[in-house]
């Protein structure tokens, strides 16, 4: 079983927004999944301890997932020319 937390997003062009912030001092380990409904977005995951942030551009009408450790924050930046919509989920193993 895993703990799942998620949120839908609906963002104007050029707008970035955070969807998760860890309560754990060392960050959270888990799998981040983004379901992107239309225009390209950038998934940005910041990490604990000076680890480099993880950034990836997600094309419209696609799904992407990554398992990563020491997650501090998860955010989405709309890099398309129209309103971006979709959802972001974090699966945390028990």
PDB file of C-alpha atoms in Angstrom:
ATOM      1  CA  UNK A   1       0.000   0.000   0.000  1.00  0.00           C
ATOM      2  CA  UNK A   2       1.105   3.560  -0.615  1.00  0.00           C
ATOM      3  CA  UNK A   3       0.005   6.954   0.590  1.00  0.00           C
ATOM      4  CA  UNK A   4      -1.200   9.071  -2.331  1.00  0.00           C
ATOM      5  CA  UNK A   5      -1.562  12.829  -2.407  1.00  0.00           C
ATOM      6  CA  UNK A   6      -2.483  14.843  -5.442  1.00  0.00           C
ATOM      7  CA  UNK A   7      -3.902  18.001  -6.914  1.00  0.00           C
ATOM      8  CA  UNK A   8      -5.348  19.239 -10.163  1.00  0.00           C
ATOM      9  CA  UNK A   9      -3.802  22.227 -11.897  1.00  0.00           C
ATOM     10  CA  UNK A  10      -5.221  24.893 -14.186  1.00  0.00           C
ATOM     11  CA  UNK A  11      -2.611  27.595 -14.891  1.00  0.00           C
ATOM     12  CA  UNK A  12      -2.294  30.550 -17.239  1.00  0.00           C
ATOM     13  CA  UNK A  13       0.711  30.774 -19.615  1.00  0.00           C
ATOM     14  CA  UNK A  14       3.966  31.558 -17.799  1.00  0.00           C
ATOM     15  CA  UNK A  15       2.520  30.777 -14.362  1.00  0.00           C
ATOM     16  CA  UNK A  16       4.300  28.436 -11.949  1.00  0.00           C
ATOM     17  CA  UNK A  17       2.734  26.956  -8.824  1.00  0.00           C
ATOM     18  CA  UNK A  18       3.781  24.593  -6.024  1.00  0.00           C
ATOM     19  CA  UNK A  19       1.711  21.504  -5.267  1.00  0.00           C
ATOM     20  CA  UNK A  20       3.665  19.727  -2.512  1.00  0.00           C
ATOM     21  CA  UNK A  21       6.018  20.714   0.286  1.00  0.00           C
ATOM     22  CA  UNK A  22       7.586  18.029   2.481  1.00  0.00           C
ATOM     23  CA  UNK A  23       7.023  17.936   6.242  1.00  0.00           C
ATOM     24  CA  UNK A  24      10.028  15.625   6.626  1.00  0.00           C
ATOM     25  CA  UNK A  25      13.272  17.516   7.339  1.00  0.00           C
ATOM     26  CA  UNK A  26      15.269  15.249   4.970  1.00  0.00           C
ATOM     27  CA  UNK A  27      12.598  15.219   2.302  1.00  0.00           C
ATOM     28  CA  UNK A  28      10.190  12.528   1.144  1.00  0.00           C
ATOM     29  CA  UNK A  29      10.929   9.535  -1.062  1.00  0.00           C
ATOM     30  CA  UNK A  30       8.296   8.569  -3.617  1.00  0.00           C
ATOM     31  CA  UNK A  31       7.022   8.542  -7.179  1.00  0.00           C
ATOM     32  CA  UNK A  32       5.764  11.745  -8.786  1.00  0.00           C
ATOM     33  CA  UNK A  33       3.256  11.359 -11.621  1.00  0.00           C
ATOM     34  CA  UNK A  34       1.967  14.174 -13.808  1.00  0.00           C
ATOM     35  CA  UNK A  35      -0.978  13.863 -16.181  1.00  0.00           C
ATOM     36  CA  UNK A  36      -0.842  16.749 -18.638  1.00  0.00           C
ATOM     37  CA  UNK A  37      -4.021  17.437 -20.603  1.00  0.00           C
ATOM     38  CA  UNK A  38      -3.032  19.985 -23.222  1.00  0.00           C
ATOM     39  CA  UNK A  39      -0.047  22.392 -23.513  1.00  0.00           C
ATOM     40  CA  UNK A  40       3.584  21.747 -22.452  1.00  0.00           C
ATOM     41  CA  UNK A  41       4.487  22.208 -18.780  1.00  0.00           C
ATOM     42  CA  UNK A  42       7.696  21.887 -16.788  1.00  0.00           C
ATOM     43  CA  UNK A  43       7.740  19.636 -13.725  1.00  0.00           C
ATOM     44  CA  UNK A  44      10.170  20.970 -11.089  1.00  0.00           C
ATOM     45  CA  UNK A  45      11.150  18.901  -8.031  1.00  0.00           C
ATOM     46  CA  UNK A  46      13.501  20.473  -5.486  1.00  0.00           C
ATOM     47  CA  UNK A  47      15.511  18.170  -3.250  1.00  0.00           C
ATOM     48  CA  UNK A  48      17.144  18.171   0.200  1.00  0.00           C
ATOM     49  CA  UNK A  49      20.825  18.570   0.943  1.00  0.00           C
ATOM     50  CA  UNK A  50      22.048  20.461  -2.072  1.00  0.00           C
ATOM     51  CA  UNK A  51      20.965  17.749  -4.486  1.00  0.00           C
ATOM     52  CA  UNK A  52      20.225  19.271  -7.879  1.00  0.00           C
ATOM     53  CA  UNK A  53      16.581  19.948  -8.685  1.00  0.00           C
ATOM     54  CA  UNK A  54      14.904  17.579 -11.106  1.00  0.00           C
ATOM     55  CA  UNK A  55      13.306  19.398 -14.059  1.00  0.00           C
ATOM     56  CA  UNK A  56      11.641  17.915 -17.123  1.00  0.00           C
ATOM     57  CA  UNK A  57       9.381  19.354 -19.816  1.00  0.00           C
ATOM     58  CA  UNK A  58       6.173  17.355 -20.275  1.00  0.00           C
ATOM     59  CA  UNK A  59       4.511  17.549 -23.706  1.00  0.00           C
ATOM     60  CA  UNK A  60       0.783  18.162 -23.974  1.00  0.00           C
ATOM     61  CA  UNK A  61      -1.557  15.160 -23.825  1.00  0.00           C
ATOM     62  CA  UNK A  62       0.918  12.929 -22.004  1.00  0.00           C
ATOM     63  CA  UNK A  63       1.715  11.285 -18.675  1.00  0.00           C
ATOM     64  CA  UNK A  64       5.116  11.124 -16.969  1.00  0.00           C
ATOM     65  CA  UNK A  65       6.311   9.507 -13.723  1.00  0.00           C
ATOM     66  CA  UNK A  66       9.620   9.480 -11.861  1.00  0.00           C
ATOM     67  CA  UNK A  67      10.720   7.796  -8.625  1.00  0.00           C
ATOM     68  CA  UNK A  68      12.990  10.142  -6.692  1.00  0.00           C
ATOM     69  CA  UNK A  69      14.346  10.596  -3.172  1.00  0.00           C
ATOM     70  CA  UNK A  70      14.675  13.564  -0.794  1.00  0.00           C
ATOM     71  CA  UNK A  71      11.751  15.494  -2.345  1.00  0.00           C
ATOM     72  CA  UNK A  72      11.296  18.936  -0.767  1.00  0.00           C
ATOM     73  CA  UNK A  73       8.827  20.585  -3.179  1.00  0.00           C
ATOM     74  CA  UNK A  74       6.938  19.734  -6.363  1.00  0.00           C
ATOM     75  CA  UNK A  75       5.856  22.454  -8.770  1.00  0.00           C
ATOM     76  CA  UNK A  76       4.485  22.932 -12.278  1.00  0.00           C
ATOM     77  CA  UNK A  77       5.342  25.774 -14.675  1.00  0.00           C
ATOM     78  CA  UNK A  78       3.157  26.409 -17.729  1.00  0.00           C
ATOM     79  CA  UNK A  79       5.557  26.832 -20.671  1.00  0.00           C
ATOM     80  CA  UNK A  80       2.803  26.717 -23.316  1.00  0.00           C
ATOM     81  CA  UNK A  81       0.820  29.534 -24.888  1.00  0.00           C
ATOM     82  CA  UNK A  82      -2.610  28.511 -23.542  1.00  0.00           C
ATOM     83  CA  UNK A  83      -4.076  27.570 -20.159  1.00  0.00           C
ATOM     84  CA  UNK A  84      -2.482  24.319 -18.911  1.00  0.00           C
ATOM     85  CA  UNK A  85      -4.544  21.710 -17.082  1.00  0.00           C
ATOM     86  CA  UNK A  86      -3.905  18.304 -15.593  1.00  0.00           C
ATOM     87  CA  UNK A  87      -2.981  16.692 -12.283  1.00  0.00           C
ATOM     88  CA  UNK A  88       0.074  15.953 -10.142  1.00  0.00           C
ATOM     89  CA  UNK A  89       0.217  12.944  -7.796  1.00  0.00           C
ATOM     90  CA  UNK A  90       2.794  11.809  -5.251  1.00  0.00           C
ATOM     91  CA  UNK A  91       2.880   8.127  -4.266  1.00  0.00           C
ATOM     92  CA  UNK A  92       4.741   7.583  -0.977  1.00  0.00           C
ATOM     93  CA  UNK A  93       5.567   3.965  -0.045  1.00  0.00           C
ATOM     94  CA  UNK A  94       4.588   2.877   3.468  1.00  0.00           C
TER      95      UNK A  94
END
